[in-house]
XYZ file of C-alpha atoms in Angstrom:
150
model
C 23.357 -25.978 -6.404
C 25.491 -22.778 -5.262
C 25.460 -21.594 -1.729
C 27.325 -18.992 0.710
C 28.965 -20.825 3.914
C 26.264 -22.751 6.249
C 22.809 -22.491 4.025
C 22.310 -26.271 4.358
C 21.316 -27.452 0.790
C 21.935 -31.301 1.701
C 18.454 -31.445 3.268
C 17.019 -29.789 0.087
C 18.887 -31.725 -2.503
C 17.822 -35.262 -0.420
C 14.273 -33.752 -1.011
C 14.481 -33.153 -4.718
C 15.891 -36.921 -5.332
C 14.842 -38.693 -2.261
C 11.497 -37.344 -1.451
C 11.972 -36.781 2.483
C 13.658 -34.110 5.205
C 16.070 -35.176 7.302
C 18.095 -32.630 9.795
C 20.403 -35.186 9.740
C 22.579 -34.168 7.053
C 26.136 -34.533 5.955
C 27.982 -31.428 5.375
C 29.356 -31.163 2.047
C 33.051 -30.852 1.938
C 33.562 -31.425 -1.827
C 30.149 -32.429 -3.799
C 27.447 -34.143 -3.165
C 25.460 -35.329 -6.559
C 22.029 -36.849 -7.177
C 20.214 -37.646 -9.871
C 16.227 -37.027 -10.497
C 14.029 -37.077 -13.737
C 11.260 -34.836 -14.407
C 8.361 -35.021 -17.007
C 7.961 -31.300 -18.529
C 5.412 -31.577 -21.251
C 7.059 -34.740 -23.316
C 10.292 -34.425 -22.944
C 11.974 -36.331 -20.174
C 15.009 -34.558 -18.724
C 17.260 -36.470 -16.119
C 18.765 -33.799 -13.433
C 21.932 -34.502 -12.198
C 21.597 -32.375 -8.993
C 25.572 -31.321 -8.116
C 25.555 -29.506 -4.562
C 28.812 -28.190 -3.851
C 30.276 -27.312 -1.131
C 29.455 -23.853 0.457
C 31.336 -20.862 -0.052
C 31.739 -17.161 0.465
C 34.090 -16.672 -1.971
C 32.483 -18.352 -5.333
C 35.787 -18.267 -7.282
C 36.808 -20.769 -4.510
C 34.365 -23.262 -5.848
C 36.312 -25.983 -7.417
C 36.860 -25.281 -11.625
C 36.205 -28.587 -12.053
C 32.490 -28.627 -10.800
C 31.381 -25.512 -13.032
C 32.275 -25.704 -16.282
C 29.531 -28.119 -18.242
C 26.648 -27.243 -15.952
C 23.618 -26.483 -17.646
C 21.971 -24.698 -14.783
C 22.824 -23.093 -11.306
C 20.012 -23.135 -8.509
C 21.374 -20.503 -5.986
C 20.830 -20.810 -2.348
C 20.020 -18.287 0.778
C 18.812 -19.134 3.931
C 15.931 -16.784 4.399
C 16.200 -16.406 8.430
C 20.364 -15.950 8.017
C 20.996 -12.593 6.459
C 24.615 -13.481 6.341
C 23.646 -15.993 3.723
C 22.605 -13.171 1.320
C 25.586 -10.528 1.813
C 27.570 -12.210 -0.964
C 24.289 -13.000 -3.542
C 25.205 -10.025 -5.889
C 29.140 -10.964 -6.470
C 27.947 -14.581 -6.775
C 25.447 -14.066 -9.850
C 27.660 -11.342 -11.041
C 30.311 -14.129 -11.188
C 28.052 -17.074 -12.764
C 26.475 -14.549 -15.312
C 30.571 -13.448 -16.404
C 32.077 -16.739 -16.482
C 28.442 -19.075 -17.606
C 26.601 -16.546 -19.439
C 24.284 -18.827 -21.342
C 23.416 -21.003 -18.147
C 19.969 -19.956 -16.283
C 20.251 -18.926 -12.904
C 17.666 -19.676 -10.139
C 17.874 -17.870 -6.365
C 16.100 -19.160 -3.713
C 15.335 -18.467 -0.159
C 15.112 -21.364 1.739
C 13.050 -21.945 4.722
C 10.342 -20.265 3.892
C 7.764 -21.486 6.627
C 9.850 -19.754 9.299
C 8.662 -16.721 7.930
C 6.075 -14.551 9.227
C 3.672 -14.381 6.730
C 3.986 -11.227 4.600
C 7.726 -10.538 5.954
C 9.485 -10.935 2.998
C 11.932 -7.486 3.359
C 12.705 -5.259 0.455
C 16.535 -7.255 1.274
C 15.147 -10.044 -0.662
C 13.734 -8.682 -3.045
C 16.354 -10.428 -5.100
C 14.809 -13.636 -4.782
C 13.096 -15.315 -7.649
C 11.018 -17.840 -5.515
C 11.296 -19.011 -1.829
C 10.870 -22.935 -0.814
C 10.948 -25.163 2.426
C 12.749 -28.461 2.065
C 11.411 -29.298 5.500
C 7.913 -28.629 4.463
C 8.372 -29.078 1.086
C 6.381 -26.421 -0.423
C 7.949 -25.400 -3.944
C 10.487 -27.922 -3.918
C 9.299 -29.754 -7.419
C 8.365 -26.565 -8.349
C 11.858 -25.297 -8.476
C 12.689 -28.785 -10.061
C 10.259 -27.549 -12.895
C 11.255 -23.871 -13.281
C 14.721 -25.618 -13.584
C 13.605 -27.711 -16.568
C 11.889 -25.256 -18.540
C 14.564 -22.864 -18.813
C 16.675 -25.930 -19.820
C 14.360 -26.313 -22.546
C 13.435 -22.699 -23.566
């Protein structure tokens, strides 16, 4: 899981894995990793779930974490516009340097949206979620999968 600066995927990573919301979170300095299975048809896949720590500048995200991932699951905070100024160099950097690895962005945090507010700004979103609420939160887990598999 990529992020800008401050998006707060701890609480949505401990809700893929551990089933709950806390706002008592750790901030990630270096990586936080989980593991979860998930039953797609019948195959099996095990997840390791790698958040990294946030950053506005994704070349700054350690080598070592991105190289061998099989997926990316790419973070905004829907009520923090800040957290989608830098979406556009991110991809553009994951789809140059990972080209065969599927990409998934998501706004987080949906229920503090008004209902039918989503702007024409994020429009570049391919599915929004609440960890807190945890509406879409296995479905991202399954979106994830079946790319793995396609």
């Amino acid at each position: 899981m990529l992020e800008s600066f401050g998006v707060v995927k701890t609480s949505l990573t401990r809700c893929f894995v551990e089933h709950i919301f806390s706002e008592d979170y750790q901030v990630a300095i270096d990586i936080h990793s989980l593991k979860e299975a998930i039953k797609i048809k019948a195959n099996l896949l095990n997840l390791p779930i790698w958040g990294t720590e946030g950053t506005d500048n994704m070349e700054e995200t350690r080598k070592a974490y991105l190289p061998g991932s099989k997926g990316f699951v790419y973070e905004t905070d829907v009520i923090r516009p800040k957290t989608h100024a830098n979406h556009i160099k991110h991809k553009d950097y994951l789809k140059t340097h990972f080209s065969n690895v599927p990409i998934i962005t998501l706004g987080n945090k949906s229920h503090l949206l008004p209902k039918r507010s989503l702007s024409k700004k994020m429009k570049f979103l391919e599915m929004l979620l609440s960890a807190e609420k945890r509406n879409n939160v296995k479905r991202l887990l399954e979106r994830m999968a079946k790319k793995l598999l396609s």
